Amino acid sequence: MTAFVFGIVAVILVWPAPSWLASAQWPLRAPRAAMALWQSIALAAVLSAFSCGLSIASNMLTLDEQGRPVANPLEEVATLGIVRWTAYITVFLLTLFVGARLIYSVIRVSMRTRARRSAHRQLVDLLDRMDRSAPDSPLSARDVRMLEVDQPMAYCLPGLRQRVVLSEGTVARLTRDELEAVISHERAHLRARHDLILEAFIAVHDAFPRFVRSRSALGAVQLLVELLADDTAIRTSGRTHLGRALVACADSVAPSGAMAIGGPSTLARVKRLSDTRPTMLISTLAYTAAAAILVIPTLAVAIPWLNELHRLIST
């Protein structure tokens, strides 16, 4: 029963829950609380999946009074029955698959992304056309680079050597205040290390089989990351300047591994700038749900194992 419950919880947290949350409108008003809820769902899904495998493994082994296995799992066919034994083995192997895929995805995404960023950072430094003769200009900062491109383009390259990359088309279209809003938006990504959040969600998304994971989850998290950076730009430059900058850079693109200020979510982000309704109640409910989703599966896993450890130590 424990393995069954953990399995159901893992499936719910991987598929229906993310699909519902991705289609909801309230995260646009409270992106920070929504991000906390997304992170708790992802972590609880992984914990529930592993807990399901651990519960099955414990059911497949006959333990003595000291908790040591005394039987081979293959010998449990007669005790459990072929149907139940096959179901146990299938789910257990699926859990191992998810764990292996998660480790592989984390390593693959991390290595590939950093390799692309390093190569692109070197290229940007070589092609930089920035004139830093005006010390009071926002463009004279050491981390800002400008490329000789007419198309509006603004993005950032996270890492140890962070870069904010603009095109000549962006600089020509925007006023000083709008440029400051764009740079503030990109620096918010860099300070908060939103790239690490996205990498973690990509790894979790790739770890679970396609038939159970939500397709819209990753896109929803990417939108929340942009909203969080927008909120920082609002505090430094105001809603009007940020809104004009978003419209001017709506078709901005970025290379793989970078985060552009524009994109398909620009319209929703511009509309959001006019919404000034209070979000205290929504944020409180979201944080409460995030804590419950994360704490309940964790306690459900920890308490039985702590009890078993206490029993083994006491004997």
mmCIF file with all atom_site columns, N, CA, C and O in Angstrom, residues 89-117:
data_model
loop_
_atom_site.group_PDB
_atom_site.id
_atom_site.type_symbol
_atom_site.label_atom_id
_atom_site.label_alt_id
_atom_site.label_comp_id
_atom_site.label_asym_id
_atom_site.label_entity_id
_atom_site.label_seq_id
_atom_site.pdbx_PDB_ins_code
_atom_site.Cartn_x
_atom_site.Cartn_y
_atom_site.Cartn_z
_atom_site.occupancy
_atom_site.B_iso_or_equiv
_atom_site.pdbx_formal_charge
_atom_site.auth_seq_id
_atom_site.auth_comp_id
_atom_site.auth_asym_id
_atom_site.auth_atom_id
_atom_site.pdbx_PDB_model_num
ATOM 1   N N  . ILE A 1 89  ? 8.310  -5.551 -9.758  1.00 0.00 ? 89  ILE A N  1
ATOM 2   C CA . ILE A 1 89  ? 9.567  -5.477 -10.502 1.00 0.00 ? 89  ILE A CA 1
ATOM 3   C C  . ILE A 1 89  ? 9.515  -4.379 -11.560 1.00 0.00 ? 89  ILE A C  1
ATOM 4   O O  . ILE A 1 89  ? 10.474 -3.615 -11.757 1.00 0.00 ? 89  ILE A O  1
ATOM 5   N N  . THR A 1 90  ? 8.378  -4.269 -12.256 1.00 0.00 ? 90  THR A N  1
ATOM 6   C CA . THR A 1 90  ? 8.242  -3.251 -13.310 1.00 0.00 ? 90  THR A CA 1
ATOM 7   C C  . THR A 1 90  ? 8.364  -1.846 -12.744 1.00 0.00 ? 90  THR A C  1
ATOM 8   O O  . THR A 1 90  ? 9.111  -1.006 -13.277 1.00 0.00 ? 90  THR A O  1
ATOM 9   N N  . VAL A 1 91  ? 7.643  -1.585 -11.661 1.00 0.00 ? 91  VAL A N  1
ATOM 10  C CA . VAL A 1 91  ? 7.693  -0.248 -11.062 1.00 0.00 ? 91  VAL A CA 1
ATOM 11  C C  . VAL A 1 91  ? 9.076  0.030  -10.478 1.00 0.00 ? 91  VAL A C  1
ATOM 12  O O  . VAL A 1 91  ? 9.592  1.150  -10.579 1.00 0.00 ? 91  VAL A O  1
ATOM 13  N N  . PHE A 1 92  ? 9.691  -0.972 -9.872  1.00 0.00 ? 92  PHE A N  1
ATOM 14  C CA . PHE A 1 92  ? 11.023 -0.787 -9.308  1.00 0.00 ? 92  PHE A CA 1
ATOM 15  C C  . PHE A 1 92  ? 12.044 -0.469 -10.393 1.00 0.00 ? 92  PHE A C  1
ATOM 16  O O  . PHE A 1 92  ? 12.883 0.435  -10.231 1.00 0.00 ? 92  PHE A O  1
ATOM 17  N N  . LEU A 1 93  ? 11.976 -1.183 -11.515 1.00 0.00 ? 93  LEU A N  1
ATOM 18  C CA . LEU A 1 93  ? 12.886 -0.898 -12.626 1.00 0.00 ? 93  LEU A CA 1
ATOM 19  C C  . LEU A 1 93  ? 12.620 0.487  -13.208 1.00 0.00 ? 93  LEU A C  1
ATOM 20  O O  . LEU A 1 93  ? 13.562 1.187  -13.617 1.00 0.00 ? 93  LEU A O  1
ATOM 21  N N  . LEU A 1 94  ? 11.355 0.885  -13.247 1.00 0.00 ? 94  LEU A N  1
ATOM 22  C CA . LEU A 1 94  ? 11.020 2.225  -13.732 1.00 0.00 ? 94  LEU A CA 1
ATOM 23  C C  . LEU A 1 94  ? 11.605 3.292  -12.810 1.00 0.00 ? 94  LEU A C  1
ATOM 24  O O  . LEU A 1 94  ? 12.094 4.327  -13.271 1.00 0.00 ? 94  LEU A O  1
ATOM 25  N N  . THR A 1 95  ? 11.575 3.040  -11.508 1.00 0.00 ? 95  THR A N  1
ATOM 26  C CA . THR A 1 95  ? 12.180 3.969  -10.554 1.00 0.00 ? 95  THR A CA 1
ATOM 27  C C  . THR A 1 95  ? 13.686 4.079  -10.764 1.00 0.00 ? 95  THR A C  1
ATOM 28  O O  . THR A 1 95  ? 14.260 5.176  -10.737 1.00 0.00 ? 95  THR A O  1
ATOM 29  N N  . LEU A 1 96  ? 14.339 2.945  -10.968 1.00 0.00 ? 96  LEU A N  1
ATOM 30  C CA . LEU A 1 96  ? 15.771 2.978  -11.253 1.00 0.00 ? 96  LEU A CA 1
ATOM 31  C C  . LEU A 1 96  ? 16.057 3.736  -12.544 1.00 0.00 ? 96  LEU A C  1
ATOM 32  O O  . LEU A 1 96  ? 17.048 4.476  -12.641 1.00 0.00 ? 96  LEU A O  1
ATOM 33  N N  . PHE A 1 97  ? 15.188 3.559  -13.526 1.00 0.00 ? 97  PHE A N  1
ATOM 34  C CA . PHE A 1 97  ? 15.345 4.265  -14.798 1.00 0.00 ? 97  PHE A CA 1
ATOM 35  C C  . PHE A 1 97  ? 15.246 5.772  -14.595 1.00 0.00 ? 97  PHE A C  1
ATOM 36  O O  . PHE A 1 97  ? 16.048 6.544  -15.139 1.00 0.00 ? 97  PHE A O  1
ATOM 37  N N  . VAL A 1 98  ? 14.247 6.210  -13.809 1.00 0.00 ? 98  VAL A N  1
ATOM 38  C CA . VAL A 1 98  ? 14.083 7.640  -13.534 1.00 0.00 ? 98  VAL A CA 1
ATOM 39  C C  . VAL A 1 98  ? 15.306 8.193  -12.814 1.00 0.00 ? 98  VAL A C  1
ATOM 40  O O  . VAL A 1 98  ? 15.807 9.273  -13.150 1.00 0.00 ? 98  VAL A O  1
ATOM 41  N N  . GLY A 1 99  ? 15.816 7.446  -11.823 1.00 0.00 ? 99  GLY A N  1
ATOM 42  C CA . GLY A 1 99  ? 17.005 7.909  -11.109 1.00 0.00 ? 99  GLY A CA 1
ATOM 43  C C  . GLY A 1 99  ? 18.218 8.028  -12.014 1.00 0.00 ? 99  GLY A C  1
ATOM 44  O O  . GLY A 1 99  ? 18.959 9.023  -11.948 1.00 0.00 ? 99  GLY A O  1
ATOM 45  N N  . ALA A 1 100 ? 18.424 7.009  -12.862 1.00 0.00 ? 100 ALA A N  1
ATOM 46  C CA . ALA A 1 100 ? 19.563 7.050  -13.776 1.00 0.00 ? 100 ALA A CA 1
ATOM 47  C C  . ALA A 1 100 ? 19.420 8.184  -14.788 1.00 0.00 ? 100 ALA A C  1
ATOM 48  O O  . ALA A 1 100 ? 20.386 8.893  -15.092 1.00 0.00 ? 100 ALA A O  1
ATOM 49  N N  . ARG A 1 101 ? 18.197 8.356  -15.301 1.00 0.00 ? 101 ARG A N  1
ATOM 50  C CA . ARG A 1 101 ? 17.957 9.439  -16.264 1.00 0.00 ? 101 ARG A CA 1
ATOM 51  C C  . ARG A 1 101 ? 18.150 10.810 -15.616 1.00 0.00 ? 101 ARG A C  1
ATOM 52  O O  . ARG A 1 101 ? 18.642 11.741 -16.268 1.00 0.00 ? 101 ARG A O  1
ATOM 53  N N  . LEU A 1 102 ? 17.775 10.945 -14.355 1.00 0.00 ? 102 LEU A N  1
ATOM 54  C CA . LEU A 1 102 ? 17.928 12.228 -13.675 1.00 0.00 ? 102 LEU A CA 1
ATOM 55  C C  . LEU A 1 102 ? 19.408 12.580 -13.540 1.00 0.00 ? 102 LEU A C  1
ATOM 56  O O  . LEU A 1 102 ? 19.814 13.710 -13.828 1.00 0.00 ? 102 LEU A O  1
ATOM 57  N N  . ILE A 1 103 ? 20.211 11.629 -13.119 1.00 0.00 ? 103 ILE A N  1
ATOM 58  C CA . ILE A 1 103 ? 21.650 11.873 -12.998 1.00 0.00 ? 103 ILE A CA 1
ATOM 59  C C  . ILE A 1 103 ? 22.258 12.195 -14.361 1.00 0.00 ? 103 ILE A C  1
ATOM 60  O O  . ILE A 1 103 ? 23.041 13.144 -14.509 1.00 0.00 ? 103 ILE A O  1
ATOM 61  N N  . TYR A 1 104 ? 21.871 11.411 -15.367 1.00 0.00 ? 104 TYR A N  1
ATOM 62  C CA . TYR A 1 104 ? 22.386 11.639 -16.717 1.00 0.00 ? 104 TYR A CA 1
ATOM 63  C C  . TYR A 1 104 ? 21.966 13.006 -17.256 1.00 0.00 ? 104 TYR A C  1
ATOM 64  O O  . TYR A 1 104 ? 22.780 13.732 -17.855 1.00 0.00 ? 104 TYR A O  1
ATOM 65  N N  . SER A 1 105 ? 20.705 13.385 -17.028 1.00 0.00 ? 105 SER A N  1
ATOM 66  C CA . SER A 1 105 ? 20.202 14.660 -17.536 1.00 0.00 ? 105 SER A CA 1
ATOM 67  C C  . SER A 1 105 ? 20.907 15.834 -16.877 1.00 0.00 ? 105 SER A C  1
ATOM 68  O O  . SER A 1 105 ? 21.237 16.821 -17.538 1.00 0.00 ? 105 SER A O  1
ATOM 69  N N  . VAL A 1 106 ? 21.130 15.744 -15.562 1.00 0.00 ? 106 VAL A N  1
ATOM 70  C CA . VAL A 1 106 ? 21.824 16.825 -14.861 1.00 0.00 ? 106 VAL A CA 1
ATOM 71  C C  . VAL A 1 106 ? 23.221 17.028 -15.435 1.00 0.00 ? 106 VAL A C  1
ATOM 72  O O  . VAL A 1 106 ? 23.645 18.160 -15.713 1.00 0.00 ? 106 VAL A O  1
ATOM 73  N N  . ILE A 1 107 ? 23.933 15.947 -15.634 1.00 0.00 ? 107 ILE A N  1
ATOM 74  C CA . ILE A 1 107 ? 25.303 16.045 -16.160 1.00 0.00 ? 107 ILE A CA 1
ATOM 75  C C  . ILE A 1 107 ? 25.293 16.540 -17.607 1.00 0.00 ? 107 ILE A C  1
ATOM 76  O O  . ILE A 1 107 ? 26.063 17.433 -17.978 1.00 0.00 ? 107 ILE A O  1
ATOM 77  N N  . ARG A 1 108 ? 24.396 15.987 -18.414 1.00 0.00 ? 108 ARG A N  1
ATOM 78  C CA . ARG A 1 108 ? 24.362 16.360 -19.838 1.00 0.00 ? 108 ARG A CA 1
ATOM 79  C C  . ARG A 1 108 ? 23.975 17.817 -20.029 1.00 0.00 ? 108 ARG A C  1
ATOM 80  O O  . ARG A 1 108 ? 24.643 18.565 -20.776 1.00 0.00 ? 108 ARG A O  1
ATOM 81  N N  . VAL A 1 109 ? 22.907 18.249 -19.367 1.00 0.00 ? 109 VAL A N  1
ATOM 82  C CA . VAL A 1 109 ? 22.459 19.634 -19.513 1.00 0.00 ? 109 VAL A CA 1
ATOM 83  C C  . VAL A 1 109 ? 23.520 20.602 -19.011 1.00 0.00 ? 109 VAL A C  1
ATOM 84  O O  . VAL A 1 109 ? 23.809 21.618 -19.653 1.00 0.00 ? 109 VAL A O  1
ATOM 85  N N  . SER A 1 110 ? 24.136 20.279 -17.880 1.00 0.00 ? 110 SER A N  1
ATOM 86  C CA . SER A 1 110 ? 25.142 21.164 -17.308 1.00 0.00 ? 110 SER A CA 1
ATOM 87  C C  . SER A 1 110 ? 26.357 21.296 -18.231 1.00 0.00 ? 110 SER A C  1
ATOM 88  O O  . SER A 1 110 ? 26.821 22.412 -18.510 1.00 0.00 ? 110 SER A O  1
ATOM 89  N N  . MET A 1 111 ? 26.872 20.186 -18.716 1.00 0.00 ? 111 MET A N  1
ATOM 90  C CA . MET A 1 111 ? 28.080 20.222 -19.537 1.00 0.00 ? 111 MET A CA 1
ATOM 91  C C  . MET A 1 111 ? 27.823 20.905 -20.876 1.00 0.00 ? 111 MET A C  1
ATOM 92  O O  . MET A 1 111 ? 28.615 21.747 -21.327 1.00 0.00 ? 111 MET A O  1
ATOM 93  N N  . ARG A 1 112 ? 26.717 20.548 -21.537 1.00 0.00 ? 112 ARG A N  1
ATOM 94  C CA . ARG A 1 112 ? 26.424 21.136 -22.842 1.00 0.00 ? 112 ARG A CA 1
ATOM 95  C C  . ARG A 1 112 ? 26.171 22.639 -22.741 1.00 0.00 ? 112 ARG A C  1
ATOM 96  O O  . ARG A 1 112 ? 26.677 23.426 -23.551 1.00 0.00 ? 112 ARG A O  1
ATOM 97  N N  . THR A 1 113 ? 25.383 23.034 -21.749 1.00 0.00 ? 113 THR A N  1
ATOM 98  C CA . THR A 1 113 ? 25.039 24.445 -21.616 1.00 0.00 ? 113 THR A CA 1
ATOM 99  C C  . THR A 1 113 ? 26.273 25.281 -21.325 1.00 0.00 ? 113 THR A C  1
ATOM 100 O O  . THR A 1 113 ? 26.473 26.349 -21.918 1.00 0.00 ? 113 THR A O  1
ATOM 101 N N  . ARG A 1 114 ? 27.125 24.818 -20.442 1.00 0.00 ? 114 ARG A N  1
ATOM 102 C CA . ARG A 1 114 ? 28.315 25.582 -20.098 1.00 0.00 ? 114 ARG A CA 1
ATOM 103 C C  . ARG A 1 114 ? 29.312 25.642 -21.241 1.00 0.00 ? 114 ARG A C  1
ATOM 104 O O  . ARG A 1 114 ? 30.009 26.645 -21.412 1.00 0.00 ? 114 ARG A O  1
ATOM 105 N N  . ALA A 1 115 ? 29.380 24.590 -22.022 1.00 0.00 ? 115 ALA A N  1
ATOM 106 C CA . ALA A 1 115 ? 30.269 24.609 -23.183 1.00 0.00 ? 115 ALA A CA 1
ATOM 107 C C  . ALA A 1 115 ? 29.785 25.633 -24.208 1.00 0.00 ? 115 ALA A C  1
ATOM 108 O O  . ALA A 1 115 ? 30.591 26.398 -24.767 1.00 0.00 ? 115 ALA A O  1
ATOM 109 N N  . ARG A 1 116 ? 28.478 25.666 -24.458 1.00 0.00 ? 116 ARG A N  1
ATOM 110 C CA . ARG A 1 116 ? 27.937 26.649 -25.406 1.00 0.00 ? 116 ARG A CA 1
ATOM 111 C C  . ARG A 1 116 ? 28.162 28.076 -24.902 1.00 0.00 ? 116 ARG A C  1
ATOM 112 O O  . ARG A 1 116 ? 28.537 28.966 -25.676 1.00 0.00 ? 116 ARG A O  1
ATOM 113 N N  . ARG A 1 117 ? 27.894 28.292 -23.613 1.00 0.00 ? 117 ARG A N  1
ATOM 114 C CA . ARG A 1 117 ? 28.060 29.640 -23.067 1.00 0.00 ? 117 ARG A CA 1
ATOM 115 C C  . ARG A 1 117 ? 29.504 30.095 -23.120 1.00 0.00 ? 117 ARG A C  1
ATOM 116 O O  . ARG A 1 117 ? 29.789 31.256 -23.429 1.00 0.00 ? 117 ARG A O  1
#
